[in-house]
Amino acid sequence: MQVKRAGILGIGASVPDKVLTNFDLEKMVDTSDEWIRTRTGIRERRIAGENESFSTFAIEASRLALEEAGISPSQLDLIICATVTPDRPLPSSSCYVQHILGAEKAAAFDLTAGCSGFIFALTVARQFIANGEYKHILIAGGEVLSRVTDWTDRATCVLFADGAGAVVLGEVEEPAGILATSIHNQGEYAEFLTIPAGGSELPTSQETVSKRLHFVKMMGNELFKAAIRYMSKVSEEVLLKASVKPEEVDIFIPHQANQRITNAVAERISVSREKIYSNIDRIGNTSSGSIPIALHELKEKGRLPKGTLILMSAFGAGVSWGSALVRM
Ligand code: ACO
């Protein structure tokens, strides 16, 4: 069987209009703009309105990605939505995206891998292109984390944000395309980042709600160390897989969790600071949305000409981590 090369045909993104600044947060919890900026790099983030949900942003981002790719929704074979905040627990949000877009022949499923969701989806999708099963695949990664954030917990509420990005994948000619991907998990660290209630282990009840167990609980310091360790390791792994040297990378797009994590990873993998793309100051941590939103911004700025070599790396709940090396 001849293996086909999967690549990115189109990119889109959508974030809410509403901006929540660090100064707004100062009025909500015991924090300061200075603390948030120096510890995380975040100045402001986007927060969804009352009538907006994951699919609101996923659909808008997907339309833009389809438009750039020149692909109609009816040509899509598969839709993967990477999210931990679907519109509802059931059915998958990808079904809403499929219906609203009018992608009648596309199979559709959601994929959950915390903040690494976009890289996991890219890894899955490229297999279907490579083996010739599917021609066009839409990935929409994003979150409405504001709905699972405890707005009385200063340790978490300053980090999270809402928004989505999308890419359309299809067959491309070498040297363009996805050169290498790698994904990993370490389930023993599941408690580092979790929403304890609302699943089959601890269904929602008045008690779980009054104990605020339906919100994200986080062990920030543990995540911080693990993110640096694993994002560095997996970035080196994909570079090695593709026989690419760090200095050949044009742009490094890390999951936007914390500017200090980003800087530490870039230093460890010997990618120079000016190659890092960071929008965490304006966008915050949108989990599975962060890498495709960054891709979209780069495209809009004209920074993704043909041939650009992009290294993407993510880390998140699970814990999960992954990396992808992509040439435009
Ligand atoms: N404002 C003011 N003070 C705060 C705040 C806040 N928002 N949050 C915590 N503090 C206090 C703490 O209570 C602590 O006070 P103490 O010394 O009196 O006990 C002090 O600040 C230092 O707290 P640390 O947790 O040690 O601060 P740190 O420098 O580690 O930064 C942070 C915390 C930003 C959460 C960091 O650990 C981090 O970014 N971790 C990764 C978390 C993350 O990204 N999670 C998202 C999902 S996983 C991912 O996306 C990679």
Coordinates of C-alpha atoms and ligand atoms in Angstrom, one line a residue:
M1 CA 0.0 0.0 0.0
Q2 CA 1.3 3.4 -0.9
V3 CA 1.3 5.7 2.1
K4 CA -0.1 9.2 1.4
R5 CA 1.3 12.4 3.0
A6 CA -1.3 14.3 5.1
G7 CA -1.0 18.0 5.4
I8 CA -2.9 21.2 6.4
L9 CA -5.1 22.6 3.7
G10 CA -6.9 25.3 5.7
I11 CA -6.9 26.9 9.1
G12 CA -9.5 28.9 11.1
A13 CA -10.2 30.1 14.6
S14 CA -12.9 31.8 16.6
V15 CA -12.7 33.3 20.1
P16 CA -15.5 35.1 22.1
D17 CA -15.8 38.8 21.9
K18 CA -15.9 39.3 25.6
V19 CA -12.5 40.2 27.2
L20 CA -11.8 39.5 30.8
T21 CA -8.7 41.3 32.0
N22 CA -6.4 40.7 35.0
F23 CA -7.8 43.9 36.4
D24 CA -11.4 42.4 36.2
L25 CA -10.1 39.4 38.0
E26 CA -8.6 41.6 40.8
K27 CA -12.2 42.5 41.6
M28 CA -13.3 38.8 41.7
V29 CA -10.6 37.1 43.7
D30 CA -7.6 37.9 45.8
T31 CA -5.1 38.3 43.0
S32 CA -3.2 41.1 41.1
D33 CA -2.4 41.9 37.5
E34 CA 1.3 41.8 38.5
W35 CA 1.1 38.3 40.0
I36 CA -0.8 36.9 37.0
R37 CA 1.5 38.5 34.4
T38 CA 4.8 37.5 36.1
R39 CA 3.7 34.0 37.0
T40 CA 1.9 33.1 33.8
G41 CA 2.3 35.8 31.1
I42 CA -1.4 36.3 30.8
R43 CA -2.9 39.9 30.6
E44 CA -6.4 39.1 29.4
R45 CA -8.5 36.2 28.1
R46 CA -11.7 35.7 26.1
I47 CA -14.8 34.4 27.9
A48 CA -17.9 32.9 26.2
G49 CA -21.3 34.7 26.4
E50 CA -24.3 33.0 27.9
N51 CA -25.6 31.6 24.7
E52 CA -22.3 30.4 23.3
S53 CA -20.9 26.9 23.7
F54 CA -18.0 24.8 22.3
S55 CA -19.8 24.3 19.0
T56 CA -20.3 28.0 18.5
F57 CA -16.6 28.6 18.2
A58 CA -15.8 25.2 16.6
I59 CA -18.3 25.8 13.8
E60 CA -17.0 29.4 13.1
A61 CA -13.4 28.2 13.1
S62 CA -14.3 25.2 10.9
R63 CA -16.0 27.4 8.3
L64 CA -12.9 29.6 8.0
A65 CA -10.7 26.5 7.7
L66 CA -12.9 25.0 5.0
E67 CA -13.0 28.3 3.1
E68 CA -9.2 28.5 3.0
A69 CA -8.9 24.9 2.0
G70 CA -11.5 25.4 -0.8
I71 CA -13.4 22.3 0.5
S72 CA -17.1 22.2 0.8
P73 CA -18.6 20.5 4.0
S74 CA -20.1 17.8 1.8
Q75 CA -16.5 16.7 0.8
L76 CA -15.6 16.0 4.4
D77 CA -15.1 12.3 5.3
L78 CA -14.4 12.8 9.0
I79 CA -14.8 15.4 11.8
I80 CA -12.9 15.1 15.0
C81 CA -13.6 17.6 17.8
A82 CA -10.9 17.8 20.5
T83 CA -12.5 19.1 23.6
V84 CA -13.0 18.5 27.3
T85 CA -16.0 20.9 27.4
P86 CA -18.4 19.6 24.8
D87 CA -21.8 21.3 24.5
R88 CA -23.4 18.4 26.4
P89 CA -22.1 15.1 27.8
L90 CA -24.2 13.4 25.2
P91 CA -24.2 13.4 22.1
S92 CA -20.7 14.3 21.0
S93 CA -20.3 17.9 19.9
S94 CA -18.9 16.7 16.6
C95 CA -22.5 15.7 15.7
Y96 CA -23.6 19.3 16.1
V97 CA -20.7 20.5 14.0
Q98 CA -21.4 17.9 11.3
H99 CA -25.1 18.9 11.2
I100 CA -24.7 22.7 11.3
L101 CA -21.9 22.6 8.7
G102 CA -24.0 20.3 6.5
A103 CA -21.2 17.7 6.3
E104 CA -23.7 14.9 5.7
K105 CA -21.3 12.1 4.7
A106 CA -18.7 12.8 7.4
A107 CA -18.3 10.4 10.4
A108 CA -17.9 12.4 13.5
F109 CA -16.5 11.9 17.0
D110 CA -15.1 13.8 20.0
L111 CA -11.7 13.1 21.3
T112 CA -10.6 13.9 24.9
A113 CA -6.9 14.3 25.7
G114 CA -6.9 17.4 27.9
C115 CA -4.8 20.3 26.5
S116 CA -3.1 17.8 24.2
G117 CA -6.3 17.1 22.4
F118 CA -5.4 18.9 19.1
I119 CA -2.1 17.0 18.8
F120 CA -3.9 13.7 19.5
A121 CA -6.5 14.5 16.9
L122 CA -3.9 15.4 14.3
T123 CA -2.1 12.1 15.0
V124 CA -5.3 10.1 14.6
A125 CA -6.5 12.0 11.5
R126 CA -3.2 11.7 9.6
Q127 CA -3.5 7.9 9.7
F128 CA -6.8 7.9 7.8
I129 CA -5.3 10.1 5.1
A130 CA -2.1 8.1 5.0
N131 CA -3.9 4.8 4.4
G132 CA -6.2 6.3 1.8
E133 CA -9.4 5.7 3.8
Y134 CA -10.4 9.4 3.9
K135 CA -9.5 12.4 1.7
H136 CA -10.6 15.3 3.8
I137 CA -10.7 15.5 7.6
L138 CA -11.8 18.5 9.8
I139 CA -10.3 18.8 13.2
A140 CA -11.8 21.4 15.6
G141 CA -10.0 21.9 18.9
G142 CA -11.3 24.2 21.6
E143 CA -12.9 24.7 24.9
V144 CA -15.4 26.7 26.9
L145 CA -13.3 26.3 30.1
S146 CA -15.1 29.2 31.8
R147 CA -18.0 26.8 32.4
V148 CA -15.9 24.3 34.4
T149 CA -13.8 27.0 36.2
D150 CA -14.3 27.8 39.8
W151 CA -14.4 31.6 39.7
T152 CA -13.7 31.7 43.5
D153 CA -10.5 29.7 43.1
R154 CA -7.6 32.2 42.3
A155 CA -5.2 29.3 41.6
T156 CA -7.2 28.2 38.5
C157 CA -9.5 31.0 37.4
V158 CA -6.7 33.3 36.3
L159 CA -5.5 30.7 33.7
F160 CA -8.4 29.4 31.7
A161 CA -10.1 30.8 28.7
D162 CA -12.5 30.0 25.8
G163 CA -12.2 29.7 22.0
A164 CA -11.5 27.2 19.2
G165 CA -9.4 26.6 16.2
A166 CA -9.8 24.3 13.3
V167 CA -7.8 22.7 10.5
V168 CA -8.7 20.8 7.3
L169 CA -6.4 18.0 6.5
G170 CA -5.9 16.3 3.1
E171 CA -3.3 14.8 0.9
V172 CA -0.4 17.0 0.1
E173 CA 2.8 16.7 -2.0
E174 CA 6.2 16.3 -0.2
P175 CA 8.1 18.1 1.2
A176 CA 4.9 19.7 2.7
G177 CA 2.8 17.8 5.2
I178 CA 2.9 16.2 8.7
L179 CA 6.5 14.9 9.0
A180 CA 6.1 13.2 12.4
T181 CA 3.8 13.0 15.4
S182 CA 4.1 11.4 18.8
I183 CA 1.6 11.1 21.7
H184 CA 2.0 9.8 25.3
N185 CA 0.1 9.4 28.6
Q186 CA 1.0 8.8 32.2
G187 CA -2.3 7.9 33.9
E188 CA -0.8 7.7 37.4
Y189 CA -0.8 11.5 37.4
A190 CA -4.6 11.8 36.6
E191 CA -5.2 13.7 39.9
F192 CA -2.9 16.6 38.7
L193 CA -5.9 18.0 36.8
T194 CA -9.4 16.7 37.2
I195 CA -13.1 17.5 37.4
P196 CA -14.1 15.1 40.2
A197 CA -17.9 15.1 39.8
G198 CA -20.4 14.8 36.9
G199 CA -19.2 11.4 35.5
S200 CA -20.2 7.9 36.3
E201 CA -17.8 7.7 39.3
L202 CA -19.4 10.6 41.1
P203 CA -22.7 11.7 39.4
T204 CA -23.8 15.3 39.9
S205 CA -25.8 15.7 43.0
Q206 CA -26.7 18.6 45.3
E207 CA -23.8 17.6 47.5
T208 CA -21.2 17.5 44.6
V209 CA -22.4 20.9 43.5
S210 CA -22.3 22.4 47.0
K211 CA -18.8 21.0 47.4
R212 CA -17.9 22.6 44.0
L213 CA -16.7 19.2 42.7
H214 CA -18.0 20.0 39.2
F215 CA -15.2 22.5 38.7
V216 CA -11.5 21.9 37.7
K217 CA -9.2 20.9 40.5
M218 CA -5.5 21.4 39.8
M219 CA -2.1 20.6 41.3
G220 CA -0.4 23.6 39.6
N221 CA 3.2 23.0 40.7
E222 CA 3.1 19.3 39.7
L223 CA 1.7 20.2 36.2
F224 CA 4.2 22.9 35.8
K225 CA 7.2 20.5 36.2
A226 CA 5.7 17.7 34.2
A227 CA 4.7 20.0 31.4
I228 CA 8.3 21.2 31.0
R229 CA 9.7 17.7 31.2
Y230 CA 7.3 16.0 28.9
M231 CA 6.9 18.7 26.3
S232 CA 10.7 19.0 26.0
K233 CA 11.1 15.2 25.7
V234 CA 8.3 14.7 23.0
S235 CA 9.5 17.7 21.0
E236 CA 13.0 16.1 20.8
E237 CA 11.3 12.8 19.9
V238 CA 9.5 14.1 16.8
L239 CA 12.6 16.1 15.7
L240 CA 14.6 12.9 15.9
K241 CA 11.8 10.9 14.1
A242 CA 11.9 13.3 11.2
S243 CA 15.7 13.7 11.3
V244 CA 15.2 17.5 11.7
K245 CA 17.6 19.6 13.8
P246 CA 16.2 22.2 16.2
E247 CA 17.7 25.0 14.2
E248 CA 15.8 24.0 11.1
V249 CA 12.4 24.7 12.9
D250 CA 10.9 28.0 11.7
I251 CA 8.2 28.4 14.3
F252 CA 7.6 26.7 17.7
I253 CA 4.0 26.6 18.8
P254 CA 3.7 25.3 22.3
H255 CA 0.4 24.7 24.0
Q256 CA -0.2 28.1 25.7
A257 CA -0.4 27.2 29.3
N258 CA 2.2 29.5 30.9
Q259 CA 4.9 31.7 29.4
R260 CA 7.4 30.3 31.8
I261 CA 6.7 26.7 30.7
T262 CA 7.1 27.8 27.1
N263 CA 10.4 29.5 27.7
A264 CA 11.8 26.6 29.6
V265 CA 10.8 24.1 26.9
A266 CA 12.3 26.2 24.1
E267 CA 15.5 26.5 26.0
R268 CA 15.7 22.8 26.7
I269 CA 15.1 21.8 23.1
S270 CA 17.5 24.5 21.8
V271 CA 14.8 26.4 19.8
S272 CA 15.7 30.1 19.9
R273 CA 13.3 32.5 21.7
E274 CA 12.4 34.5 18.5
K275 CA 11.0 31.3 17.0
I276 CA 8.4 30.8 19.8
Y277 CA 4.9 31.9 18.9
S278 CA 3.0 33.1 22.0
N279 CA -0.4 34.6 22.3
I280 CA -1.0 33.7 26.0
D281 CA -1.0 37.4 27.0
R282 CA -4.2 38.0 25.0
I283 CA -5.8 34.5 24.7
G284 CA -4.9 32.7 28.0
N285 CA -5.1 28.9 28.2
T286 CA -7.8 27.5 25.8
S287 CA -6.6 23.9 26.1
S288 CA -7.2 22.1 22.8
G289 CA -7.8 25.4 21.2
S290 CA -4.5 26.9 21.9
I291 CA -2.4 25.5 19.0
P292 CA -4.9 25.9 16.2
I293 CA -5.8 29.4 17.4
A294 CA -2.1 30.2 17.3
L295 CA -1.8 28.7 13.8
H296 CA -4.7 30.8 12.6
E297 CA -3.1 34.0 14.0
L298 CA 0.2 33.1 12.3
K299 CA -1.6 32.6 9.0
E300 CA -3.4 35.9 9.3
K301 CA -0.1 37.7 9.9
G302 CA 1.3 36.1 6.8
R303 CA 3.9 34.1 8.8
L304 CA 3.0 30.6 7.3
P305 CA 4.4 30.8 3.7
K306 CA 4.9 27.5 1.8
G307 CA 7.7 25.5 3.3
T308 CA 7.5 26.9 6.9
L309 CA 8.5 24.2 9.3
I310 CA 6.4 24.2 12.5
L311 CA 7.0 22.3 15.7
M312 CA 3.9 22.0 17.9
S313 CA 4.0 20.5 21.4
A314 CA 1.3 20.2 24.1
F315 CA 0.8 18.9 27.6
G316 CA -2.4 18.4 29.6
A317 CA -4.7 16.5 31.8
G318 CA -4.3 12.7 32.0
V319 CA -1.5 13.5 32.0
S320 CA -1.1 13.5 28.3
W321 CA 1.4 15.0 26.0
G322 CA 2.3 15.1 22.3
S323 CA 4.1 16.8 19.5
A324 CA 3.8 17.3 15.8
L325 CA 6.2 18.5 13.1
V326 CA 4.4 20.0 10.1
R327 CA 5.7 21.7 7.0
M328 CA 3.2 24.1 5.3
Ligands
ACO1 N1 -2.9 35.4 42.7 C1 -2.1 35.7 43.7 N2 -1.5 34.7 44.4 C2 -1.7 33.4 44.0 C3 -2.6 33.1 42.9 C4 -3.2 34.2 42.2 N3 -4.0 34.0 41.2 N4 -2.6 31.8 42.8 C5 -1.8 31.2 43.7 N5 -1.3 32.3 44.5 C6 -0.3 32.2 45.6 C7 -0.3 30.8 46.2 O1 -1.4 30.7 47.2 C8 1.0 30.8 46.9 O2 1.0 31.5 48.1 P1 1.8 31.1 49.3 O3 3.3 31.1 48.9 O4 1.5 32.1 50.4 O5 1.3 29.7 49.6 C9 1.9 31.6 45.9 O6 1.0 32.4 45.1 C10 2.8 30.8 45.0 O7 2.0 29.7 44.4 P2 2.6 28.7 43.5 O8 1.5 27.7 43.1 O9 3.8 28.1 44.0 O10 2.9 29.6 42.2 P3 3.6 29.1 40.9 O11 4.7 30.1 40.6 O12 3.9 27.7 40.8 O13 2.5 29.4 39.8 C11 0.8 28.4 38.4 C12 1.3 28.8 39.8 C13 0.7 29.6 37.6 C14 -0.5 27.7 38.6 C15 1.9 27.4 37.9 O14 2.1 26.4 38.8 C16 1.4 26.8 36.6 O15 1.2 27.5 35.6 N6 1.2 25.5 36.5 C17 0.7 24.8 35.4 C18 -0.8 24.9 35.4 C19 -1.5 24.8 34.1 O16 -1.0 25.2 33.1 N7 -2.7 24.2 34.2 C20 -3.5 24.1 33.0 C21 -3.7 22.7 32.5 S1 -2.3 21.8 32.2 C22 -1.6 22.7 31.0 O17 -2.2 23.4 30.3 C23 -0.1 22.5 30.9

